N, CA and C atoms as an extended XYZ file, in Angstrom:
369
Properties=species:S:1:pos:R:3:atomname:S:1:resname:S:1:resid:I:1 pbc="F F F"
N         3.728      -16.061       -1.011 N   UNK     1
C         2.983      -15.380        0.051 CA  UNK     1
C         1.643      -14.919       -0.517 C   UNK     1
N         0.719      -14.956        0.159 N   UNK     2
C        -0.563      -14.775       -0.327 CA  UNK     2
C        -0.938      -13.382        0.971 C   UNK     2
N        -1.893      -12.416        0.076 N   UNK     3
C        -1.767      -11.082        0.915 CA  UNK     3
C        -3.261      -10.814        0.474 C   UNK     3
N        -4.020      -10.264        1.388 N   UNK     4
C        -5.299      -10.028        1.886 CA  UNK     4
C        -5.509       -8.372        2.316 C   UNK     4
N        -6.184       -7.563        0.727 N   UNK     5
C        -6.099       -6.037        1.460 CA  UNK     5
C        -7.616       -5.905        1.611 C   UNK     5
N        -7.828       -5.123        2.947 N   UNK     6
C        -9.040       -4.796        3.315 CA  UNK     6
C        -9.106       -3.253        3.925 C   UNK     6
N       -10.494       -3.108        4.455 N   UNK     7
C       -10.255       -1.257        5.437 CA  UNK     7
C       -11.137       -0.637        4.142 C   UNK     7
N       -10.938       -0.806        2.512 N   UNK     8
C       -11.719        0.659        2.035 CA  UNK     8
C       -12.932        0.604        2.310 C   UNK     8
N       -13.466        2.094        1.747 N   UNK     9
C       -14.592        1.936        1.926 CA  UNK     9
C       -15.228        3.599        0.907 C   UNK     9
N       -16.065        4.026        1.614 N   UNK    10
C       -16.896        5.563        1.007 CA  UNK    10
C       -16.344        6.029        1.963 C   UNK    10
N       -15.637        7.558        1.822 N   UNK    11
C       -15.635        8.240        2.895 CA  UNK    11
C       -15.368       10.192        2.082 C   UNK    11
N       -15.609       11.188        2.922 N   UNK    12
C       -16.251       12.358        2.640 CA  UNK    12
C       -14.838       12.820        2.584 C   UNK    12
N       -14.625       13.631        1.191 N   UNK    13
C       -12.820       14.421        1.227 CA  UNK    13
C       -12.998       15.012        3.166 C   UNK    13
N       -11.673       14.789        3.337 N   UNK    14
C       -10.869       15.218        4.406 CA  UNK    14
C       -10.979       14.306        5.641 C   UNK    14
N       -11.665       13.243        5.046 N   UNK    15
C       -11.852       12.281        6.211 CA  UNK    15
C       -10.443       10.948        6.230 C   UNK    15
N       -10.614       10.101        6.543 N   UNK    16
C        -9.752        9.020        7.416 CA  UNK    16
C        -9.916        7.818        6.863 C   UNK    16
N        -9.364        7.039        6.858 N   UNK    17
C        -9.513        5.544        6.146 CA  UNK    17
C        -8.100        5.033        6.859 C   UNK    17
N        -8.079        3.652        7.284 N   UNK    18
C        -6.918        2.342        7.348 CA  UNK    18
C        -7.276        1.536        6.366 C   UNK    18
N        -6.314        1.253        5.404 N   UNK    19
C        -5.973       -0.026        5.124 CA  UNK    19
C        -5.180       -1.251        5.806 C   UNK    19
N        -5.393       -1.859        5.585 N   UNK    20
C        -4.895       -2.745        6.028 CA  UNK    20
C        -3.895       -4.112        4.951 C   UNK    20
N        -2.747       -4.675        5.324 N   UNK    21
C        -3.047       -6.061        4.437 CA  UNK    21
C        -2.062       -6.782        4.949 C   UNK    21
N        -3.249       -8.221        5.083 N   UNK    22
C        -2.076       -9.283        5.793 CA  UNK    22
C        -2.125      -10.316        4.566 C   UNK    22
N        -0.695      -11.012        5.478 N   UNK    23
C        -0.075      -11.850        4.320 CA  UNK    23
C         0.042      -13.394        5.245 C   UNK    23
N         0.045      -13.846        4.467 N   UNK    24
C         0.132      -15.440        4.866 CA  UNK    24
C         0.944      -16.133        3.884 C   UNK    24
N         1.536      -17.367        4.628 N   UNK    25
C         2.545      -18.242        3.284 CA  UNK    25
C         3.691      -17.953        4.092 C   UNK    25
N         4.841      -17.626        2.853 N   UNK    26
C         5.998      -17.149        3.466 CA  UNK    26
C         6.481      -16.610        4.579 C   UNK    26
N         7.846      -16.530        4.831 N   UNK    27
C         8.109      -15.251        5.907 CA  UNK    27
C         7.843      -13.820        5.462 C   UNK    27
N         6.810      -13.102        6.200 N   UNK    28
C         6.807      -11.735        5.937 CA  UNK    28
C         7.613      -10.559        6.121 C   UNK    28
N         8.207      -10.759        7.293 N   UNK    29
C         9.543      -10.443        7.886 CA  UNK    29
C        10.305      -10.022        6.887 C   UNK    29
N        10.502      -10.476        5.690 N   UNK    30
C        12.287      -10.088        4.944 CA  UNK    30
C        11.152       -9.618        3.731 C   UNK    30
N        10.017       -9.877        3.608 N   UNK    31
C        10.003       -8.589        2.824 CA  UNK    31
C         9.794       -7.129        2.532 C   UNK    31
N         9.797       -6.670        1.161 N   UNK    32
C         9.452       -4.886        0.854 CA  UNK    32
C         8.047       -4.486        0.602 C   UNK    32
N         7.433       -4.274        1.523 N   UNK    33
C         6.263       -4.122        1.284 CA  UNK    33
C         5.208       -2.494        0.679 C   UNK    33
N         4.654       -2.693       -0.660 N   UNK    34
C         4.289       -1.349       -0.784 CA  UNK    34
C         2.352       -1.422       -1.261 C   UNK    34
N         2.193       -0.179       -1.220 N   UNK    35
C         0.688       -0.196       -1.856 CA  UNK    35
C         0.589        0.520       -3.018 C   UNK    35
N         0.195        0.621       -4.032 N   UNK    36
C        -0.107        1.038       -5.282 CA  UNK    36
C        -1.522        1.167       -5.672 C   UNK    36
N        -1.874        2.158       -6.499 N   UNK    37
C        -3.359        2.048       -6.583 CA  UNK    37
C        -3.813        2.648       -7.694 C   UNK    37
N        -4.946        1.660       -8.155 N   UNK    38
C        -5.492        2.601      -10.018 CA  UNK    38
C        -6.412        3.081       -9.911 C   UNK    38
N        -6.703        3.956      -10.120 N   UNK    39
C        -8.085        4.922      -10.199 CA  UNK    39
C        -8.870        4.280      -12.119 C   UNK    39
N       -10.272        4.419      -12.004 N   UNK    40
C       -10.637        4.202      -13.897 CA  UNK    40
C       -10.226        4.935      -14.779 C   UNK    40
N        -9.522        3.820      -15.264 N   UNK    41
C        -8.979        4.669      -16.683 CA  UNK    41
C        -7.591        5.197      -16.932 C   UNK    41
N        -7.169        4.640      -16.028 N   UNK    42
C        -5.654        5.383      -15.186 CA  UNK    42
C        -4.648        4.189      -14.827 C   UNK    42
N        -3.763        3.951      -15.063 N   UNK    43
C        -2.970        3.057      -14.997 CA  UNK    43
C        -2.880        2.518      -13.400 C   UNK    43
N        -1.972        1.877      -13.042 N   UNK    44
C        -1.257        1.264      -11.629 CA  UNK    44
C        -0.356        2.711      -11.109 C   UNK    44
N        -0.555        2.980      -10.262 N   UNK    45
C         0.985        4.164       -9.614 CA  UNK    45
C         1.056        3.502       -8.263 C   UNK    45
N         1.963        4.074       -7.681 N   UNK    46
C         2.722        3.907       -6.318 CA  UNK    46
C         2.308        4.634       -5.525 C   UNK    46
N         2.068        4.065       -4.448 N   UNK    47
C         1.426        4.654       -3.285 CA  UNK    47
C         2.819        5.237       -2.258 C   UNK    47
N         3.237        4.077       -1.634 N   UNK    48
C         4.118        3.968       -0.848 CA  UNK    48
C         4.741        2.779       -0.419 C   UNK    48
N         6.096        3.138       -0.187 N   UNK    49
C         6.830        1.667        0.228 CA  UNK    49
C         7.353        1.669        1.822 C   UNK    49
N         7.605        0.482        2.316 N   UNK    50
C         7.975        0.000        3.583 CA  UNK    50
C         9.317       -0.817        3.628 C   UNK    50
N        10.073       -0.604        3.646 N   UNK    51
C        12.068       -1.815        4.209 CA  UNK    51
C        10.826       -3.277        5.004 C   UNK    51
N        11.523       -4.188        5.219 N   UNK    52
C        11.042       -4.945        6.067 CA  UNK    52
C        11.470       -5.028        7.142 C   UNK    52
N        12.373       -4.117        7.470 N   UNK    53
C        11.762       -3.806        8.724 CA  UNK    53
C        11.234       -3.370        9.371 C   UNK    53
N        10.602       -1.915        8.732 N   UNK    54
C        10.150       -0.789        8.552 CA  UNK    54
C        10.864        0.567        9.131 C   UNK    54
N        12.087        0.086        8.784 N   UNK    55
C        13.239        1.623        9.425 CA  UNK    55
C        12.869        2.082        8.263 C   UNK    55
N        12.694        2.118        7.481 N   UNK    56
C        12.757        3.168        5.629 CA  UNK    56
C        11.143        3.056        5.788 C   UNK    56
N        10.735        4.353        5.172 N   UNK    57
C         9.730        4.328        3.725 CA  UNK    57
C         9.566        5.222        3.162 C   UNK    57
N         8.722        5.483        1.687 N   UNK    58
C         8.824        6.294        0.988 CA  UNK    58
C         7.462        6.478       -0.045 C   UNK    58
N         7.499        7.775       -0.161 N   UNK    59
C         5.735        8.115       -0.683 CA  UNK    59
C         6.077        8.662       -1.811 C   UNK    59
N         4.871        8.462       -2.371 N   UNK    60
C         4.456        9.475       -3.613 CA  UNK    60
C         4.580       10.889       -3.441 C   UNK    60
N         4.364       11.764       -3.790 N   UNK    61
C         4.505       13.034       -3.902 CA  UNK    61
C         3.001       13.503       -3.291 C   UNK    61
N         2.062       13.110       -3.892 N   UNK    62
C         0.636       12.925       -4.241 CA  UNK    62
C         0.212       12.659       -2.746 C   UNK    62
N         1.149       11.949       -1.774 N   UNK    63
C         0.324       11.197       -1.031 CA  UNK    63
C         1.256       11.922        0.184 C   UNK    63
N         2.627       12.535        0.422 N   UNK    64
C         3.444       12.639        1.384 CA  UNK    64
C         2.537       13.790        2.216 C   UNK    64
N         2.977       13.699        3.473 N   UNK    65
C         2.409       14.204        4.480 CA  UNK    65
C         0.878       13.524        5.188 C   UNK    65
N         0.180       13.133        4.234 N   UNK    66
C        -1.061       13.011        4.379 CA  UNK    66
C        -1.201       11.374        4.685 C   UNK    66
N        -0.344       10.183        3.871 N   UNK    67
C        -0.213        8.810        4.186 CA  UNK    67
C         0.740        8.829        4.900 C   UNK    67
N         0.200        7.353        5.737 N   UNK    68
C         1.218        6.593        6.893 CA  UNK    68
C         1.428        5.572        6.461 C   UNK    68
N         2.427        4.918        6.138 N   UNK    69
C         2.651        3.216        5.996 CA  UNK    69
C         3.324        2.710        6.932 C   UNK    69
N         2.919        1.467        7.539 N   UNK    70
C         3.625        1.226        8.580 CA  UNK    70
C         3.677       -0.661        8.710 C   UNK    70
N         4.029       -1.332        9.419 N   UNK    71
C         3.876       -2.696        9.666 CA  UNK    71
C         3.754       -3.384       10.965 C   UNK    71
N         3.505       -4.422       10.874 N   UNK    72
C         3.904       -5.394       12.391 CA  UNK    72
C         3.897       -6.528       11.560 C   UNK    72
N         5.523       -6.848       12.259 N   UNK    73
C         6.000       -8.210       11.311 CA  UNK    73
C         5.208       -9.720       12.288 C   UNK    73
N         4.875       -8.734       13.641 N   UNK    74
C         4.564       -9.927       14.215 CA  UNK    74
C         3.086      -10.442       14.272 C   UNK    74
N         2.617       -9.491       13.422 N   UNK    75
C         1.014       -9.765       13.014 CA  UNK    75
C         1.353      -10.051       11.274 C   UNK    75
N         2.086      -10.285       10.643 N   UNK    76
C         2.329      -10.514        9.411 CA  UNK    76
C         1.166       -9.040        8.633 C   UNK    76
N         1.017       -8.231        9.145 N   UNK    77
C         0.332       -7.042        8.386 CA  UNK    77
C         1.112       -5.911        8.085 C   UNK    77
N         0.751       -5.230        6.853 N   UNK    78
C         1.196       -4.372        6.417 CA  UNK    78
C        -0.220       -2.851        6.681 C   UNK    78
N         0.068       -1.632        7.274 N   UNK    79
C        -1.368       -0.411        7.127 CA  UNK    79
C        -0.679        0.622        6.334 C   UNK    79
N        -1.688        1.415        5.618 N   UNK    80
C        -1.673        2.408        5.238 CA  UNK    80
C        -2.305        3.509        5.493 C   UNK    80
N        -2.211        4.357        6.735 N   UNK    81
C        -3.506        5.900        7.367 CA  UNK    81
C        -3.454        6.622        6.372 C   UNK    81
N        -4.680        6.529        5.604 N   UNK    82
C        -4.915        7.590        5.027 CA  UNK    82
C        -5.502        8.974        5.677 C   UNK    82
N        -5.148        9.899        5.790 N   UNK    83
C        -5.857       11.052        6.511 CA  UNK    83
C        -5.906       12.240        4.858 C   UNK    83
N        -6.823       13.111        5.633 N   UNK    84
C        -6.662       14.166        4.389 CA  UNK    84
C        -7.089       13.789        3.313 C   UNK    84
N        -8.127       13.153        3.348 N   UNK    85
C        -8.227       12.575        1.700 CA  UNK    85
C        -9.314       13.235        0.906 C   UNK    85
N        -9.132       13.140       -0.144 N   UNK    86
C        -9.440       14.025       -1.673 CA  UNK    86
C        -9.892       13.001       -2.489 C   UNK    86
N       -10.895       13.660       -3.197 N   UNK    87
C       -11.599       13.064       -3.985 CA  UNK    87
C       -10.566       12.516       -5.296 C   UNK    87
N        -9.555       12.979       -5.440 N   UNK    88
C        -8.524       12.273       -6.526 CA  UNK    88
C        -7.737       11.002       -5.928 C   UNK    88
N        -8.132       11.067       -4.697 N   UNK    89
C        -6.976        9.557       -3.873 CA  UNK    89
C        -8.697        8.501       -4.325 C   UNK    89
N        -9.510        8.869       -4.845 N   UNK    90
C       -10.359        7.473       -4.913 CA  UNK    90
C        -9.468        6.582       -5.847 C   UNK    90
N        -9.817        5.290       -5.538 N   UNK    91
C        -8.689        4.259       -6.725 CA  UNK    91
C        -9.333        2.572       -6.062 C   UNK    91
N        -9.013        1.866       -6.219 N   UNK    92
C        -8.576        0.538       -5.540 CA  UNK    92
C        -7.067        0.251       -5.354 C   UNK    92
N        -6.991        0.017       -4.161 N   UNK    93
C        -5.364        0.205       -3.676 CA  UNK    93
C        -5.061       -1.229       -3.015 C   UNK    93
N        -3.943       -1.430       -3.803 N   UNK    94
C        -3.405       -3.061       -4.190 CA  UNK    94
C        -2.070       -3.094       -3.089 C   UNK    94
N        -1.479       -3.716       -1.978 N   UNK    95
C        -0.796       -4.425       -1.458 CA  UNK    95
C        -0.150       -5.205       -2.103 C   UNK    95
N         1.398       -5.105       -2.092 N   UNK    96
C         2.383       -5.937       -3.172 CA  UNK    96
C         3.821       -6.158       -2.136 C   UNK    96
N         4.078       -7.371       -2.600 N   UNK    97
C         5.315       -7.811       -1.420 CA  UNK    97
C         6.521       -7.926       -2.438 C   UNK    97
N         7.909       -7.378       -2.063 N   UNK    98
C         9.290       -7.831       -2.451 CA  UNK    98
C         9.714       -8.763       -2.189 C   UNK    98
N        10.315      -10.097       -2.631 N   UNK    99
C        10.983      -11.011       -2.064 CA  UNK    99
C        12.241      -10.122       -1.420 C   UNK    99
N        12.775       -9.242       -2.560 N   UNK   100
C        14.094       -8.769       -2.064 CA  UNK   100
C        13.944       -7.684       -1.166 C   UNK   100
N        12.869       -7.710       -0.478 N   UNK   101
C        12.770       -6.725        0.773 CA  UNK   101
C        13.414       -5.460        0.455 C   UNK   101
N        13.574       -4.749       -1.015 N   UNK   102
C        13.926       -3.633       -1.171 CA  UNK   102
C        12.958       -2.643       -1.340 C   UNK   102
N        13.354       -1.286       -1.412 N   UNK   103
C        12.171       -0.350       -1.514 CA  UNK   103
C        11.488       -0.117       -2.962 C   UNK   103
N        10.775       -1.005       -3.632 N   UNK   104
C        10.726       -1.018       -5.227 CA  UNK   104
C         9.452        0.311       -4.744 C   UNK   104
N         9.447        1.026       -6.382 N   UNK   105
C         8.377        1.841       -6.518 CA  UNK   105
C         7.509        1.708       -7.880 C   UNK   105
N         8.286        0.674       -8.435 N   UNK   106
C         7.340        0.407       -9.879 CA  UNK   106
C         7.265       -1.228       -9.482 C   UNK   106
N         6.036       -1.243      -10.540 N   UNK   107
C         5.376       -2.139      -10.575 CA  UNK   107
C         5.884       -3.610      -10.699 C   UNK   107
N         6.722       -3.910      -11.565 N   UNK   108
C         7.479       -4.873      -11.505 CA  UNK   108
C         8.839       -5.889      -10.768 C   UNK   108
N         8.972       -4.698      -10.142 N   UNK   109
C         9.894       -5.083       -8.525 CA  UNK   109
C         8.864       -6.230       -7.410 C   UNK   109
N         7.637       -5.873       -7.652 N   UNK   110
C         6.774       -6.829       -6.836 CA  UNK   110
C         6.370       -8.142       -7.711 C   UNK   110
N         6.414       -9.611       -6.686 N   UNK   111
C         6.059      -10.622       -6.983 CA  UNK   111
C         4.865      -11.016       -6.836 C   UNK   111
N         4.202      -10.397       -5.700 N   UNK   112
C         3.006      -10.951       -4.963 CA  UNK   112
C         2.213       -9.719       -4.777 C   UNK   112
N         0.915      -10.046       -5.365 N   UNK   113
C        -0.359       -9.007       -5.116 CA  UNK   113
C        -1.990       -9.418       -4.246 C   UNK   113
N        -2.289       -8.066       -3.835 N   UNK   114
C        -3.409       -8.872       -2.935 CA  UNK   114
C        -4.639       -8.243       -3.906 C   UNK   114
N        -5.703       -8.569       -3.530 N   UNK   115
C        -7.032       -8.477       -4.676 CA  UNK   115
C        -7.155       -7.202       -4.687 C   UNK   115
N        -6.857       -6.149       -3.842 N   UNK   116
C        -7.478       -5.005       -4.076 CA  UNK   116
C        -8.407       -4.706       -3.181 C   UNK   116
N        -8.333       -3.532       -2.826 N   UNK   117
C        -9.714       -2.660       -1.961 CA  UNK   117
C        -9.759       -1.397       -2.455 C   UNK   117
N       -11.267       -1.247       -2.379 N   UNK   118
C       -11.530       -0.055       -3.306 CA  UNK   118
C       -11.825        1.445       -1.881 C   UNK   118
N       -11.293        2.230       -2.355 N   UNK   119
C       -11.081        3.588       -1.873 CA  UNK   119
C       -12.155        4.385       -2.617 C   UNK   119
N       -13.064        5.094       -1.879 N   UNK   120
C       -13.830        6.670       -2.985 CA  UNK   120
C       -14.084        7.326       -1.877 C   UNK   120
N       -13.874        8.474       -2.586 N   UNK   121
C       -13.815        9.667       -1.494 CA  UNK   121
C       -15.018       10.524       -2.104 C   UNK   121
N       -15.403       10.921       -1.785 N   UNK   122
C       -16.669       12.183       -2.417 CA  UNK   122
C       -16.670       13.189       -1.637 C   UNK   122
N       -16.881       14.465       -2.845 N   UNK   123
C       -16.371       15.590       -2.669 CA  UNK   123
C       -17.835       16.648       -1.427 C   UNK   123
């Protein structure tokens, strides 16, 4: 499956951002879909994950209340609403698919990555 993240951009702490990321190739349907994101200098972390069907998901600590993850299997896309955002959520935030449609939260549970979109927030 090949996956396409788009939506970042500049935006002012406490403002709004969608991500977005669609996938093409495979069936999208059966998989676990999550976003992860590195800030410079700072490793890969977990954003949030999605079930494929999207009855489950599950956030960071960092991010709960304030992110939405959500899907439409019938647009093969995966979003992420960012609201509330802080100058520490700047990063480039990566879209990653499960074959095993489970809820992985580290990095290596995912097979498939999309290029990245970059997030900055200024204070």
């Amino acid at each position: 499956v090949q996956l396409q993240a788009s939506g970042g951009g500049l935006v002012q702490a406490g403002g709004s951002l969608r991500l977005s990321c669609a996938a093409s190739g495979r069936t999208f349907s059966g998989y676990g879909m999550g976003w992860f994101r590195q800030a410079p200098g700072k490793e890969r972390e977990f954003v949030a994950v999605i079930s494929w069907d999207g009855g489950r998901t599950y956030y960071a600590d960092s991010v709960k209340g304030r992110f939405t993850i959500s899907r439409d299997n019938a647009k093969n896309t995966v979003y992420l609403q960012m609201n509330s955002l802080k100058p520490e959520d700047t990063a480039v935030y990566y879209c990653a698919a499960d074959r095993d449609g489970a809820m992985g939260v580290t990095i290596r549970k995912y097979e498939y990555w999309g290029q990245g979109t970059q997030v900055t927030v200024s204070s």
